Coordinates of C-alpha atoms in Angstrom, one line a residue:
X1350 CA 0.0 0.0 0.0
X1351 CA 2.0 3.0 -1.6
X1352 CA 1.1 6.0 -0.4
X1353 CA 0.8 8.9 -3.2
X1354 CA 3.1 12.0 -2.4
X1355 CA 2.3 13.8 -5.6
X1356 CA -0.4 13.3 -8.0
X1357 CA 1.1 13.2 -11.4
X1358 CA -0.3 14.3 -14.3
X1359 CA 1.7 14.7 -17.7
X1360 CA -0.6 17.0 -19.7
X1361 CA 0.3 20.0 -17.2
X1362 CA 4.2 19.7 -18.1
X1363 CA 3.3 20.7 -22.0
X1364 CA 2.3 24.3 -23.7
X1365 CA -0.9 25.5 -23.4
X1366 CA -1.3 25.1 -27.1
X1367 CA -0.5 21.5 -27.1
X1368 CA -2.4 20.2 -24.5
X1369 CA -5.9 20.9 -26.5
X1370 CA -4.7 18.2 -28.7
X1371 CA -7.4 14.9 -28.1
X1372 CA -4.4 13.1 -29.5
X1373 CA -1.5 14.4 -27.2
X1374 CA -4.3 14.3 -24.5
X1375 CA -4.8 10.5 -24.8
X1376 CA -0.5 9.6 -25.0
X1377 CA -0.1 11.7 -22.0
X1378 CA -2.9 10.1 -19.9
X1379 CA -1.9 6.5 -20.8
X1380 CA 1.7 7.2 -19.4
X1381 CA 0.3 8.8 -16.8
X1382 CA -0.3 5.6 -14.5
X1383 CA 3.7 4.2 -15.6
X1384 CA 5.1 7.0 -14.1
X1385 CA 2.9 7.2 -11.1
X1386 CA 4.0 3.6 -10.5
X1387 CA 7.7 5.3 -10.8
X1388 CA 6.6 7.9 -8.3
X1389 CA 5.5 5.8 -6.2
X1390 CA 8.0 3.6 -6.1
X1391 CA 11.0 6.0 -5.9
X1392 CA 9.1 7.2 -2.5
X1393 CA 9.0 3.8 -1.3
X1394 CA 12.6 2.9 -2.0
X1395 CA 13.5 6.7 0.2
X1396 CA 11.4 5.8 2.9
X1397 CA 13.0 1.7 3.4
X1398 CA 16.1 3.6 3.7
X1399 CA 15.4 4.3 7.4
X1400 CA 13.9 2.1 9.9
X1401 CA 11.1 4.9 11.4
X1402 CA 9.2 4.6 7.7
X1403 CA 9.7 1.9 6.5
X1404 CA 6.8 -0.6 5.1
X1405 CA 6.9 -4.5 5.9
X1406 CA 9.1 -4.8 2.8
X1407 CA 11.5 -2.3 4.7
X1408 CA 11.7 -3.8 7.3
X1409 CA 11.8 -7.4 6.7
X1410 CA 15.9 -6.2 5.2
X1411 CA 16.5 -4.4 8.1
X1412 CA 15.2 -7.8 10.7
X1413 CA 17.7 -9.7 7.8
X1414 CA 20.8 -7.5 8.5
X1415 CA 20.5 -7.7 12.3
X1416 CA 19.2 -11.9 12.2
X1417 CA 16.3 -11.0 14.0
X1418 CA 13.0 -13.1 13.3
X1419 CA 9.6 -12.0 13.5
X1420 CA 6.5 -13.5 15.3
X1421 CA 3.9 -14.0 12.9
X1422 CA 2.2 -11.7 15.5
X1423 CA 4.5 -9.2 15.5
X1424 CA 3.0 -5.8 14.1
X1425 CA 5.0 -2.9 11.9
X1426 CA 5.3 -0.5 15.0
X1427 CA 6.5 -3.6 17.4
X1428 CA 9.2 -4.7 14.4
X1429 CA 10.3 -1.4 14.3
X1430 CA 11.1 -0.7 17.7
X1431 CA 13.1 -4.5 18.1
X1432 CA 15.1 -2.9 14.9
X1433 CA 15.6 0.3 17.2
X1434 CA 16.8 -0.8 19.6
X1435 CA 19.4 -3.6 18.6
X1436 CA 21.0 -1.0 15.6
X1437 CA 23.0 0.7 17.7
X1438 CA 24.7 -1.8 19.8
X1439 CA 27.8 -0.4 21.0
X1440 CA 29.8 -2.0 23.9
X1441 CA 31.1 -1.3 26.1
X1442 CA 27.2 -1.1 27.6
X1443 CA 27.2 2.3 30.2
X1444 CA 24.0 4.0 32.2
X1445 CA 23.7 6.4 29.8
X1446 CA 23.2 4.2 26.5
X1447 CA 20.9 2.0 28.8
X1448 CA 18.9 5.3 29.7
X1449 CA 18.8 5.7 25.3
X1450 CA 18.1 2.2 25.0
X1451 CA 15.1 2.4 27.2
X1452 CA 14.1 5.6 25.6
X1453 CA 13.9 4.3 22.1
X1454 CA 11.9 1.2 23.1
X1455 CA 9.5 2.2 25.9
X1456 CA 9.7 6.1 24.8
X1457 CA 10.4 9.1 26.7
X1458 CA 8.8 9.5 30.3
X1459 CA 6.8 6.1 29.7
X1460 CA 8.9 3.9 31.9
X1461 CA 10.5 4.0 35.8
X1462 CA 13.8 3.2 37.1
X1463 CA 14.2 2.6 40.7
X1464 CA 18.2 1.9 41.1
X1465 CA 19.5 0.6 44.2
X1466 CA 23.1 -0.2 42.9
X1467 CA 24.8 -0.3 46.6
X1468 CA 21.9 -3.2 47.2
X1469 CA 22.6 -4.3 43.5
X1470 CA 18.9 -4.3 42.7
X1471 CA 17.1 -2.5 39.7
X1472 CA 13.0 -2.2 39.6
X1473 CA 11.9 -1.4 35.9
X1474 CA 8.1 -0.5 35.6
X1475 CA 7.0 -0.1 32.1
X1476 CA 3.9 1.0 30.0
X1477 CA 4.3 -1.5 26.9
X1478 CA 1.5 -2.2 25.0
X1479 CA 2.8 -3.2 21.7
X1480 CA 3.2 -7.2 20.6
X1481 CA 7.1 -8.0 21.5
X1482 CA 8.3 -5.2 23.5
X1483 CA 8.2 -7.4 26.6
X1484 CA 10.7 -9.7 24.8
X1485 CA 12.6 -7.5 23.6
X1486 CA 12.7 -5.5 27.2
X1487 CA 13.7 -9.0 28.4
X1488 CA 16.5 -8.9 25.3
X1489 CA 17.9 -5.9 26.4
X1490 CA 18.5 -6.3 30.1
X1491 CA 19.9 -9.6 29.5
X1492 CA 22.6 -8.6 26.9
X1493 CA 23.1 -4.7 29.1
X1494 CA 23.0 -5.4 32.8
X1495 CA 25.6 -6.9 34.4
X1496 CA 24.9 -10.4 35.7
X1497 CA 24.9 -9.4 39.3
X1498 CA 21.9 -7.0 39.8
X1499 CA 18.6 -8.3 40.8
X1500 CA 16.1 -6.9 37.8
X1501 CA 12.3 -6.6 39.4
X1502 CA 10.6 -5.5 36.2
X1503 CA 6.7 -4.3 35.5
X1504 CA 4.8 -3.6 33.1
X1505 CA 1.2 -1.6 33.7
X1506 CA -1.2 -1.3 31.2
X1507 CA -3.7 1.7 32.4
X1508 CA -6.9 1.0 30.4
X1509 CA -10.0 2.3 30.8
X1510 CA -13.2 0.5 29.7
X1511 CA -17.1 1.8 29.1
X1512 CA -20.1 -0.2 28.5
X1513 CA -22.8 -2.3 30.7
X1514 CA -22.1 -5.3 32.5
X1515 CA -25.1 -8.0 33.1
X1516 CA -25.1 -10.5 35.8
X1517 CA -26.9 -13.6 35.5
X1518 CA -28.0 -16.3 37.7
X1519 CA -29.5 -19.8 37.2
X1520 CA -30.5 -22.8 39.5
X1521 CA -29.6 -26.3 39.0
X1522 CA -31.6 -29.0 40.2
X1523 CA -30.0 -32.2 40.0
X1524 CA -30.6 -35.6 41.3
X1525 CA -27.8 -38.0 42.3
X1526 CA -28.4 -41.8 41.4
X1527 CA -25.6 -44.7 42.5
X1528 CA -25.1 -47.4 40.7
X1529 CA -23.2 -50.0 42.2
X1530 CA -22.2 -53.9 41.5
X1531 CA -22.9 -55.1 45.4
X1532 CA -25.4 -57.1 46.0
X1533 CA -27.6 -57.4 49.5
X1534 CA -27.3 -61.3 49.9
X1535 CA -28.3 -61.1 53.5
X1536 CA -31.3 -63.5 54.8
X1537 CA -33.9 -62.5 57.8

């Protein structure tokens, strides 16, 4: 699904005394959809340059460059943000690039750290809500953090619902029959 930057229309790049020719008309609106198409694609090919806008075409080379496989239930926004956040992998791993690292995959201000370093604990609480991100959180502490802290991690989702709720009720009546194989042999 290309979407259409410019609208393109040959007829407007001739003379005003050419273009009220039926013939020249008709050649200019049957190249018209060819070089749409090559329009369309030339956008498409800029935007797969970089991971933000790319389509699923785009990013299916970028998950190929960095051996990362997708989850048939991944969506575009949750691919894109795995991509994100493993491009710039640079060791060694400091605060700072953990603080960016968070920031490109959770976003800015939608995440907590609690850091108790002298204790050697870390709580994370998060606000993910795409397909993956929880992975890929779980991908990124375990290749950043050093072995030795304790990770407590999160993640709220704040959702708030509207409609009617119904409660229902029923009786049961039910009657309970034994069967057994024992016989009452015993004589008066």
């Amino acid at each position: 699904m290309n979407k259409t930057i410019r609208k393109v229309n040959l007829i407007d790049y001739l003379p005003q005394f050419i273009q009220c020719y039926r013939e020249i008309k008709n050649i200019m609106e049957a190249e018209n959809p060819d070089l749409q198409f090559l329009f369309d694609e030339a956008e498409k090919i800029k935007n797969n340059q970089y991971i933000v806008t790319s389509d699923i075409e785009g990013i299916a080379r970028f998950e190929k460059l960095l051996n990362i496989e997708p989850s048939v239930d991944d969506t575009l926004q949750s691919r894109i943000s795995r991509i994100l956040v493993r491009w710039n992998d640079m060791i060694p791993y400091t605060w700072r690039m953990f603080i960016n690292k968070m920031d490109t995959l959770c976003g800015l201000n939608n995440y907590t750290l609690i850091s108790n370093f002298k204790k050697y604990e870390l709580v994370i609480i998060t606000h993910l809500e795409l397909y993956g991100q929880t992975d890929e959180l779980k991908y990124l502490l375990d290749n950043m953090l050093p072995a030795n802290i304790l990770v407590k991690t999160e993640n709220k989702l704040n959702y708030t619902t509207k409609g009617n709720m119904y409660i229902a009720m029923g009786i049961v009546i039910t009657n309970i029959i034994e069967l057994t194989d024992v016989r009452n042999n015993s004589k008066n």
